[in-house]
CSV table of C-alpha atoms in Angstrom, one decimal:
chain,number,residue,atom,x,y,z
A,1,MET,CA,0.0,0.0,0.0
A,2,ASN,CA,1.2,3.5,-0.8
A,3,VAL,CA,2.9,4.8,2.4
A,4,ALA,CA,2.6,8.5,1.3
A,5,PHE,CA,-1.1,8.0,0.8
A,6,LEU,CA,-1.5,6.5,4.3
A,7,THR,CA,0.5,9.4,5.8
A,8,ARG,CA,-1.7,12.0,4.1
A,9,PHE,CA,-4.9,10.1,5.1
A,10,ALA,CA,-3.8,9.9,8.7
A,11,ALA,CA,-3.1,13.6,8.7
A,12,LEU,CA,-6.5,14.3,7.3
A,13,LEU,CA,-8.2,12.2,10.0
A,14,CYS,CA,-6.3,14.1,12.7
A,15,LEU,CA,-7.5,17.4,11.3
A,16,LEU,CA,-11.1,16.2,11.2
A,17,GLY,CA,-10.9,15.0,14.7
A,18,ALA,CA,-9.0,18.1,16.0
A,19,PRO,CA,-10.6,20.0,18.9
A,20,LEU,CA,-12.9,22.9,17.8
A,21,LEU,CA,-10.6,25.4,19.5
A,22,LEU,CA,-8.1,24.8,16.7
A,23,GLN,CA,-10.8,25.8,14.2
A,24,ALA,CA,-12.5,28.7,15.9
A,25,ALA,CA,-11.4,31.2,18.5
A,26,ASP,CA,-13.5,31.7,21.6
A,27,TRP,CA,-15.7,34.7,22.3
A,28,PRO,CA,-15.3,34.6,26.1
A,29,THR,CA,-16.9,37.8,27.1
A,30,TRP,CA,-19.7,39.9,25.7
A,31,ARG,CA,-17.2,42.1,24.0
A,32,GLY,CA,-15.1,39.3,22.6
A,33,PRO,CA,-11.6,37.9,23.2
A,34,ASN,CA,-10.0,41.3,23.7
A,35,GLY,CA,-12.9,42.9,25.5
A,36,ASP,CA,-13.0,45.6,22.9
A,37,GLY,CA,-15.5,44.3,20.3
A,38,SER,CA,-12.8,43.0,17.9
A,39,ALA,CA,-12.7,39.4,16.6
A,40,PRO,CA,-9.4,38.5,14.9
A,41,GLY,CA,-9.8,35.5,12.7
A,42,ALA,CA,-13.6,35.4,12.7
A,43,SER,CA,-15.2,34.7,9.3
A,44,PRO,CA,-19.0,35.0,9.5
A,45,PRO,CA,-21.1,34.5,6.4
A,46,GLU,CA,-21.7,37.5,4.2
A,47,GLY,CA,-25.4,37.4,4.9
A,48,TRP,CA,-28.0,35.7,7.0
A,49,SER,CA,-31.7,36.1,7.9
A,50,ALA,CA,-34.5,34.3,9.7
A,51,LYS,CA,-34.3,31.7,6.8
A,52,GLU,CA,-30.9,32.1,5.3
A,53,ASN,CA,-27.7,30.5,6.7
A,54,VAL,CA,-29.5,29.5,9.9
A,55,ARG,CA,-27.6,26.6,11.4
A,56,TRP,CA,-30.0,26.2,14.3
A,57,ARG,CA,-32.5,28.1,16.4
A,58,VAL,CA,-33.6,27.2,19.9
A,59,LYS,CA,-36.5,28.8,21.8
A,60,LEU,CA,-35.6,30.5,25.1
A,61,PRO,CA,-38.0,30.4,28.1
A,62,GLY,CA,-38.1,34.2,28.3
A,63,PRO,CA,-36.7,37.6,27.2
A,64,GLY,CA,-33.3,38.9,28.2
A,65,ASN,CA,-30.7,41.5,27.4
A,66,SER,CA,-27.5,39.5,28.0
A,67,SER,CA,-25.3,38.4,25.2
A,68,PRO,CA,-24.0,34.9,24.5
A,69,VAL,CA,-20.4,33.8,25.1
A,70,VAL,CA,-18.6,30.9,23.4
A,71,THR,CA,-15.8,28.6,24.7
A,72,GLY,CA,-14.8,25.4,23.0
A,73,ARG,CA,-17.9,23.5,21.9
A,74,LYS,CA,-20.3,25.3,24.2
A,75,VAL,CA,-22.4,28.5,24.1
A,76,PHE,CA,-23.5,30.1,27.3
A,77,VAL,CA,-26.3,32.6,28.0
A,78,THR,CA,-28.1,33.8,31.2
A,79,GLN,CA,-31.8,33.6,31.6
A,80,ALA,CA,-34.4,34.8,34.2
A,81,THR,CA,-37.8,33.2,34.6
A,82,GLU,CA,-40.7,33.4,37.0
A,83,GLY,CA,-40.4,37.2,37.1
A,84,GLY,CA,-36.8,37.0,38.2
A,85,LYS,CA,-37.4,34.6,41.0
A,86,ARG,CA,-35.4,32.0,39.1
A,87,ARG,CA,-32.0,33.0,37.6
A,88,ALA,CA,-29.9,30.6,35.6
A,89,LEU,CA,-27.0,29.9,33.2
A,90,LEU,CA,-27.8,27.8,30.2
A,91,ALA,CA,-25.3,25.8,28.1
A,92,PHE,CA,-25.8,24.8,24.5
A,93,ASP,CA,-23.9,22.7,22.0
A,94,ARG,CA,-22.5,25.1,19.5
A,95,ARG,CA,-22.8,22.6,16.6
A,96,THR,CA,-26.4,21.5,17.1
A,97,GLY,CA,-28.0,24.0,19.5
A,98,ALA,CA,-28.9,21.1,21.8
A,99,LYS,CA,-29.3,22.2,25.4
A,100,LEU,CA,-26.6,20.6,27.5
A,101,TRP,CA,-27.4,21.8,31.0
A,102,GLU,CA,-29.0,24.5,33.1
A,103,ARG,CA,-27.8,25.7,36.5
A,104,GLY,CA,-29.8,28.2,38.5
A,105,VAL,CA,-30.7,29.8,41.8
A,106,ASP,CA,-34.0,30.8,43.3
A,107,PHE,CA,-34.3,34.4,44.4
A,108,PRO,CA,-37.5,35.0,46.3
A,109,ASP,CA,-36.7,38.6,47.3
A,110,LYS,CA,-37.8,41.7,45.3
A,111,GLU,CA,-35.3,43.6,43.1
A,112,PRO,CA,-36.2,46.6,41.1
A,113,THR,CA,-35.6,46.9,37.4
A,114,HIS,CA,-37.1,48.4,34.2
A,115,LYS,CA,-39.4,46.6,31.8
A,116,THR,CA,-36.8,47.1,29.1
A,117,ASN,CA,-34.1,45.5,31.2
A,118,PRO,CA,-35.2,42.0,32.3
A,119,PHE,CA,-33.4,40.3,35.2
A,120,CYS,CA,-30.1,38.5,34.4
A,121,SER,CA,-29.0,41.2,32.0
A,122,ALA,CA,-25.3,40.7,32.8
A,123,SER,CA,-23.6,38.4,30.3
A,124,PRO,CA,-21.4,35.4,31.4
A,125,ALA,CA,-17.6,35.5,31.1
A,126,THR,CA,-15.1,32.6,30.9
A,127,ASN,CA,-11.4,32.1,31.0
A,128,GLY,CA,-11.8,28.7,29.3
A,129,LYS,CA,-11.8,26.7,32.5
A,130,VAL,CA,-14.4,28.6,34.6
A,131,VAL,CA,-17.6,30.3,33.6
A,132,VAL,CA,-18.7,33.1,35.9
A,133,VAL,CA,-22.1,34.7,35.9
A,134,THR,CA,-23.6,37.6,38.0
A,135,HIS,CA,-27.2,37.3,38.8
A,136,GLY,CA,-27.7,40.7,40.4
A,137,SER,CA,-28.7,40.6,44.0
A,138,ALA,CA,-28.8,36.8,43.9
A,139,GLY,CA,-25.0,36.7,43.7
A,140,VAL,CA,-22.1,35.6,41.6
A,141,PHE,CA,-21.7,32.0,40.6
A,142,ALA,CA,-19.0,29.9,38.9
A,143,TYR,CA,-19.2,26.6,37.0
A,144,ASP,CA,-16.9,24.5,35.0
A,145,PRO,CA,-17.8,24.1,31.3
A,146,ASP,CA,-19.6,20.8,32.1
A,147,GLY,CA,-21.9,22.5,34.7
A,148,LYS,CA,-20.3,21.6,38.0
A,149,GLU,CA,-20.7,24.4,40.5
A,150,LEU,CA,-17.3,25.5,41.7
A,151,TRP,CA,-18.3,28.3,44.0
A,152,ARG,CA,-20.9,31.0,44.8
A,153,ARG,CA,-20.9,34.4,46.4
A,154,GLN,CA,-24.2,35.4,47.8
A,155,ASP,CA,-22.8,37.7,50.5
A,156,LEU,CA,-21.9,40.7,48.3
A,157,GLY,CA,-25.2,42.4,49.1
A,158,PRO,CA,-28.0,43.8,46.9
A,159,GLN,CA,-27.9,45.6,43.6
A,160,ARG,CA,-30.8,48.0,43.8
A,161,HIS,CA,-31.7,50.6,41.1
A,162,LEU,CA,-35.0,51.3,39.5
A,163,TRP,CA,-33.5,50.5,36.1
A,164,GLY,CA,-31.8,47.3,37.2
A,165,ASN,CA,-28.2,46.3,36.6
A,166,ALA,CA,-26.1,45.1,33.7
A,167,SER,CA,-22.3,45.1,34.4
A,168,SER,CA,-20.7,41.8,33.4
A,169,PRO,CA,-17.7,40.0,35.0
A,170,VAL,CA,-14.2,40.4,33.4
A,171,PRO,CA,-11.6,37.6,33.4
A,172,TYR,CA,-8.1,38.8,34.3
A,173,GLY,CA,-5.3,36.3,35.1
A,174,ASP,CA,-6.5,34.2,38.1
A,175,VAL,CA,-9.4,36.5,39.0
A,176,PHE,CA,-12.8,37.8,37.7
A,177,ILE,CA,-13.4,41.5,38.2
A,178,GLN,CA,-16.9,42.8,38.8
A,179,LEU,CA,-18.5,46.2,39.2
A,180,TRP,CA,-21.2,45.9,41.8
A,181,GLY,CA,-23.9,48.5,41.3
A,182,PRO,CA,-25.5,50.9,40.5
A,183,GLY,CA,-27.5,52.0,43.5
A,184,PRO,CA,-26.8,53.1,47.1
A,185,ARG,CA,-23.9,50.6,47.3
A,186,VAL,CA,-21.2,50.5,44.6
A,187,PHE,CA,-17.8,48.8,44.6
A,188,LEU,CA,-15.3,47.1,42.3
A,189,THR,CA,-14.0,43.7,43.3
A,190,ALA,CA,-11.8,40.9,42.1
A,191,LEU,CA,-12.8,37.3,42.9
A,192,ASP,CA,-10.4,34.4,42.8
A,193,ALA,CA,-11.3,32.3,39.7
A,194,GLY,CA,-10.8,29.0,41.5
A,195,THR,CA,-12.4,29.7,44.9
A,196,GLY,CA,-14.4,32.9,44.6
A,197,LYS,CA,-12.6,34.4,47.5
A,198,THR,CA,-12.1,38.2,47.5
A,199,VAL,CA,-8.7,39.1,46.3
A,200,TRP,CA,-9.3,42.9,46.5
A,201,LYS,CA,-12.2,45.2,46.9
A,202,ARG,CA,-12.5,49.0,46.1
A,203,ASP,CA,-15.5,50.9,47.5
A,204,LEU,CA,-16.7,53.7,45.1
A,205,PRO,CA,-18.7,56.1,47.3
A,206,GLU,CA,-18.7,58.8,44.7
A,207,ALA,CA,-20.6,56.5,42.3
A,208,GLN,CA,-23.3,55.7,44.8
A,209,GLY,CA,-26.8,57.0,44.4
A,210,LYS,CA,-28.9,58.5,47.2
A,211,ASP,CA,-31.4,55.7,46.9
A,212,GLU,CA,-32.6,53.1,44.4
A,213,LYS,CA,-34.7,55.8,42.6
A,214,HIS,CA,-31.8,58.2,42.1
A,215,TRP,CA,-31.0,58.7,38.4
A,216,PHE,CA,-27.3,58.2,39.1
A,217,GLY,CA,-24.9,55.3,38.4
A,218,SER,CA,-22.9,53.2,35.9
A,219,TRP,CA,-24.0,50.1,34.1
A,220,ALA,CA,-20.7,49.8,32.3
A,221,THR,CA,-18.4,46.8,32.2
A,222,PRO,CA,-14.7,47.5,32.9
A,223,VAL,CA,-12.4,47.4,29.9
A,224,LEU,CA,-8.8,46.0,30.2
A,225,ARG,CA,-6.1,48.0,28.4
A,226,ASN,CA,-2.4,47.4,28.2
A,227,ASN,CA,-0.9,50.8,28.4
A,228,ARG,CA,2.7,50.3,27.2
A,229,GLY,CA,3.3,47.4,29.5
A,230,ARG,CA,1.0,48.5,32.4
A,231,ASP,CA,-2.4,46.9,32.7
A,232,GLU,CA,-5.3,49.2,33.3
A,233,LEU,CA,-9.0,48.8,33.9
A,234,LEU,CA,-11.0,51.5,32.3
A,235,LEU,CA,-14.4,52.3,33.8
A,236,GLY,CA,-16.8,55.1,33.2
A,237,LEU,CA,-18.5,56.2,36.4
A,238,PRO,CA,-20.9,59.0,37.2
A,239,LYS,CA,-19.0,62.3,36.6
A,240,LYS,CA,-15.7,60.7,35.6
A,241,LEU,CA,-13.6,58.2,33.8
A,242,VAL,CA,-11.2,56.2,36.0
A,243,ALA,CA,-8.3,53.8,35.2
A,244,PHE,CA,-7.8,51.3,38.0
A,245,SER,CA,-5.1,48.8,38.5
A,246,PRO,CA,-6.6,45.3,37.8
A,247,LYS,CA,-4.1,43.9,40.2
A,248,THR,CA,-5.0,45.9,43.3
A,249,GLY,CA,-8.1,48.0,42.5
A,250,GLU,CA,-6.2,51.2,43.2
A,251,PRO,CA,-7.0,54.2,40.9
A,252,ILE,CA,-4.1,55.0,38.5
A,253,TRP,CA,-5.5,58.1,36.8
A,254,TRP,CA,-8.9,59.7,36.3
A,255,CYS,CA,-10.6,62.4,34.2
A,256,GLU,CA,-13.8,64.3,35.1
A,257,GLY,CA,-16.5,65.3,32.6
A,258,LEU,CA,-19.1,62.6,32.4
A,259,GLY,CA,-22.7,62.9,33.3
A,260,ASP,CA,-24.8,61.2,36.1
A,261,LEU,CA,-25.6,58.1,34.0
A,262,VAL,CA,-23.1,55.9,32.2
A,263,TYR,CA,-24.5,53.0,30.1
A,264,ASN,CA,-21.7,51.9,27.9
A,265,ASN,CA,-18.0,50.9,28.1
A,266,ALA,CA,-15.0,53.2,27.6
A,267,ALA,CA,-13.0,52.7,24.4
A,268,HIS,CA,-9.3,53.2,23.7
A,269,ALA,CA,-7.2,53.8,20.6
A,270,GLY,CA,-3.5,53.9,21.3
A,271,ASP,CA,-2.9,56.6,23.9
A,272,TYR,CA,-6.4,58.0,23.5
A,273,VAL,CA,-9.4,57.0,25.7
A,274,VAL,CA,-13.0,57.9,25.0
A,275,ALA,CA,-15.9,57.7,27.4
A,276,THR,CA,-19.6,58.7,26.9
A,277,SER,CA,-22.6,59.3,29.1
A,278,GLY,CA,-26.1,58.1,28.6
A,279,TYR,CA,-29.4,60.0,28.6
A,280,GLY,CA,-27.9,62.7,26.4
A,281,GLY,CA,-25.1,63.4,28.7
A,282,PRO,CA,-21.5,64.5,27.8
A,283,ALA,CA,-18.6,62.6,26.3
A,284,LEU,CA,-14.9,63.2,26.8
A,285,GLY,CA,-11.6,62.3,25.3
A,286,VAL,CA,-8.2,62.2,27.1
A,287,LYS,CA,-4.7,61.3,26.1
A,288,ALA,CA,-3.5,58.9,28.8
A,289,GLY,CA,-0.2,57.3,27.5
A,290,GLU,CA,2.8,55.9,29.3
A,291,ASN,CA,3.2,57.0,32.9
A,292,ALA,CA,-0.3,58.7,33.0
A,293,ALA,CA,-1.1,59.2,36.6
A,294,GLY,CA,-3.4,61.2,38.9
A,295,ASP,CA,-6.0,63.8,37.8
A,296,LEU,CA,-5.8,64.3,34.0
A,297,THR,CA,-8.8,66.6,33.9
A,298,PRO,CA,-6.7,69.7,33.3
A,299,ARG,CA,-5.2,67.9,30.3
A,300,ARG,CA,-8.5,66.7,28.9
A,301,LEU,CA,-8.5,66.9,25.1
A,302,TRP,CA,-12.2,67.6,24.6
A,303,PHE,CA,-15.6,67.6,26.3
A,304,THR,CA,-19.0,67.9,24.7
A,305,LYS,CA,-21.3,70.5,26.3
A,306,LYS,CA,-24.3,70.2,24.1
A,307,ARG,CA,-26.8,67.4,24.6
A,308,ASN,CA,-25.8,64.2,22.8
A,309,LEU,CA,-27.9,61.6,21.2
A,310,GLN,CA,-28.8,58.8,23.6
A,311,ARG,CA,-26.0,56.3,23.8
A,312,ILE,CA,-26.6,52.8,25.2
A,313,GLY,CA,-24.5,50.4,23.1
A,314,THR,CA,-20.7,50.4,23.3
A,315,GLY,CA,-18.6,51.6,20.3
A,316,VAL,CA,-15.4,50.2,18.8
A,317,THR,CA,-12.2,51.8,17.6
A,318,VAL,CA,-10.7,50.9,14.2
A,319,LYS,CA,-7.5,52.5,12.8
A,320,GLY,CA,-7.7,55.4,15.3
A,321,LEU,CA,-11.4,56.2,14.8
A,322,TYR,CA,-14.3,55.5,17.1
A,323,TYR,CA,-17.6,54.1,15.8
A,324,LEU,CA,-20.8,54.2,17.9
A,325,LEU,CA,-24.4,53.4,16.9
A,326,THR,CA,-26.7,55.6,19.0
A,327,GLU,CA,-30.0,54.6,20.4
A,328,PRO,CA,-32.0,56.4,17.7
A,329,GLY,CA,-30.1,54.3,15.1
A,330,ILE,CA,-27.6,57.0,13.9
A,331,LEU,CA,-24.0,55.7,13.4
A,332,GLN,CA,-21.3,58.2,14.3
A,333,CYS,CA,-17.6,58.2,13.4
A,334,ILE,CA,-15.7,60.2,15.9
A,335,ASP,CA,-12.1,61.4,16.1
A,336,PRO,CA,-10.9,60.3,19.6
A,337,ALA,CA,-8.2,63.1,19.6
A,338,THR,CA,-10.7,66.0,19.0
A,339,GLY,CA,-14.2,64.7,19.6
A,340,GLU,CA,-15.2,65.8,16.1
A,341,VAL,CA,-18.1,63.8,14.6
A,342,LEU,CA,-16.5,63.1,11.2
A,343,LYS,CA,-19.7,61.5,9.8
A,344,GLN,CA,-23.1,60.5,11.2
A,345,GLU,CA,-25.9,58.9,9.3
A,346,ARG,CA,-29.0,56.9,10.1
A,347,VAL,CA,-28.4,53.2,9.3
A,348,GLY,CA,-31.1,50.6,9.3
A,349,LYS,CA,-34.6,51.1,10.7
A,350,GLY,CA,-35.6,51.6,14.3
A,351,GLY,CA,-33.7,52.1,17.5
A,352,ASN,CA,-30.6,50.4,18.8
A,353,TRP,CA,-29.1,49.0,22.1
A,354,GLY,CA,-26.5,46.9,20.4
A,355,SER,CA,-22.7,47.3,20.6
A,356,VAL,CA,-20.5,47.5,17.6
A,357,ALA,CA,-18.0,44.7,16.7
A,358,HIS,CA,-15.1,44.9,14.2
A,359,LEU,CA,-14.2,41.9,12.0
A,360,ASP,CA,-11.8,42.1,9.1
A,361,GLY,CA,-12.5,45.7,8.1
A,362,ARG,CA,-16.2,45.6,8.7
A,363,LEU,CA,-18.5,46.8,11.4
A,364,TYR,CA,-21.3,44.6,12.8
A,365,VAL,CA,-24.1,45.8,15.0
A,366,THR,CA,-27.6,44.4,15.8
A,367,ASN,CA,-30.4,46.8,16.3
A,368,LEU,CA,-33.7,46.5,18.3
A,369,GLY,CA,-35.5,44.9,15.3
A,370,GLY,CA,-32.9,42.0,15.3
A,371,SER,CA,-31.3,43.2,12.1
A,372,THR,CA,-27.5,43.0,12.1
A,373,LEU,CA,-26.1,45.8,10.0
A,374,VAL,CA,-22.8,45.3,8.2
A,375,LEU,CA,-20.8,48.5,7.4
A,376,SER,CA,-17.5,49.4,6.0
A,377,ALA,CA,-15.0,50.4,8.8
A,378,GLU,CA,-13.9,53.6,7.2
A,379,ARG,CA,-14.3,57.3,7.9
A,380,ASP,CA,-16.9,57.6,5.1
A,381,PHE,CA,-18.6,54.4,6.2
A,382,LYS,CA,-21.3,52.7,4.0
A,383,LEU,CA,-24.0,50.2,4.8
A,384,LEU,CA,-23.0,47.0,3.0
A,385,ARG,CA,-25.7,44.6,4.0
A,386,THR,CA,-28.7,44.2,6.4
A,387,ASN,CA,-29.1,40.7,7.9
A,388,PRO,CA,-32.6,40.5,9.5
A,389,ALA,CA,-33.4,37.9,12.2
A,390,GLY,CA,-36.9,39.5,12.6
A,391,GLU,CA,-37.0,39.2,16.4
A,392,LEU,CA,-36.6,41.9,19.1
A,393,THR,CA,-33.1,42.0,20.7
A,394,ARG,CA,-31.2,44.2,23.0
A,395,ALA,CA,-28.2,42.0,23.0
A,396,SER,CA,-25.1,41.9,20.9
A,397,PRO,CA,-23.9,38.9,18.7
A,398,ALA,CA,-20.9,36.7,19.5
A,399,PHE,CA,-18.6,35.8,16.6
A,400,SER,CA,-16.5,32.6,16.7
A,401,GLY,CA,-14.9,31.1,13.6
A,402,GLY,CA,-17.5,31.0,10.9
A,403,ASP,CA,-20.4,31.3,13.3
A,404,VAL,CA,-22.6,34.1,14.6
A,405,PHE,CA,-24.6,33.6,17.8
A,406,LEU,CA,-27.4,36.0,18.5
A,407,ARG,CA,-29.7,36.1,21.5
A,408,THR,CA,-33.2,37.7,20.9
A,409,TYR,CA,-36.2,38.0,23.2
A,410,GLU,CA,-37.5,34.7,21.8
A,411,SER,CA,-34.5,32.6,20.7
A,412,LEU,CA,-30.9,31.8,20.6
A,413,LEU,CA,-29.7,31.5,17.0
A,414,CYS,CA,-26.6,30.3,15.2
A,415,PHE,CA,-25.9,31.6,11.7
A,416,GLY,CA,-23.2,30.0,9.6
A,417,LYS,CA,-22.2,29.2,6.1
């Protein structure tokens, strides 16, 4: 028998049986592998719809705003049922959509939220070995990918705001970092990935509201940035943007100029950092390069005084420009160095809560109607395609390999070639 043929055949069998991680990168947090909305190596289909390129669709037991995350052969999404009295993490097979397991907790107490922000709105996060989920006042829970509970923290206290909560955990080294709030009690904490024990905790009294009805707080998820060898954790809080040390929780630098309400994440492009407020509040830009420390407000590059369009979803930076789709559905291209809106244009139909992702020179963002808009990532951006799922969604898609995973108020869908 031909030895060369056998060798090639054996190699082919090895490739076919290779783990999925060799074929598709994980999407471990709601903002992707880098926490900034970028997905290196992802290759989604050019188009999809409710009937086109649908690999599978599974019905979910209720609405939710959290986004799916992907690790290995599994897709994870949070889900509340029974009016928030049951809060759970659901695991699905990424190839077939089959439900693999569900792990949840009962929460008989009352917790305020808004009708547009169902309970369990924080997305899961994983480091590949541990999946962590924050269920609001019910606590923080950790599982292995097969559903074994590793630890739980139900002693962190309540999260009480009339609009609910949303901040998701962030994996960093051997810990998961969580913003606890908004409301009358706000802090930032790092929990050991293996045990759940508190590694550090930073109280944030300036970010606390007077009570749960006070229109004051942050729903943002912290963003990791490597600033020329120094790790920083960027977080927009009421009134100011702060860079914390992810190793200790100590503030490194800060810049004032935000409003009372912060809904989305900060973004960075080289030395430049951009942060925006919600509810029409101001935005700011600051240059915070190597050795930035202390109060940078006097050196703030720009600050918007006029009322801005409502900003809920998080933007993405590509080649030094910042792209953000506002709640009314108007996409803005902003220069982080000056704050100038270089171009803004309505794209798609209807409103938007989705966050923008960047894949291979294109922008992807899913609006309230469930249509994922594909645009060119350039200063004079153009709408290239509209991919309608036809279901209400306030989540953002996950991109892994050639697959797109989208959570709507009705379903979890996988689109692929």
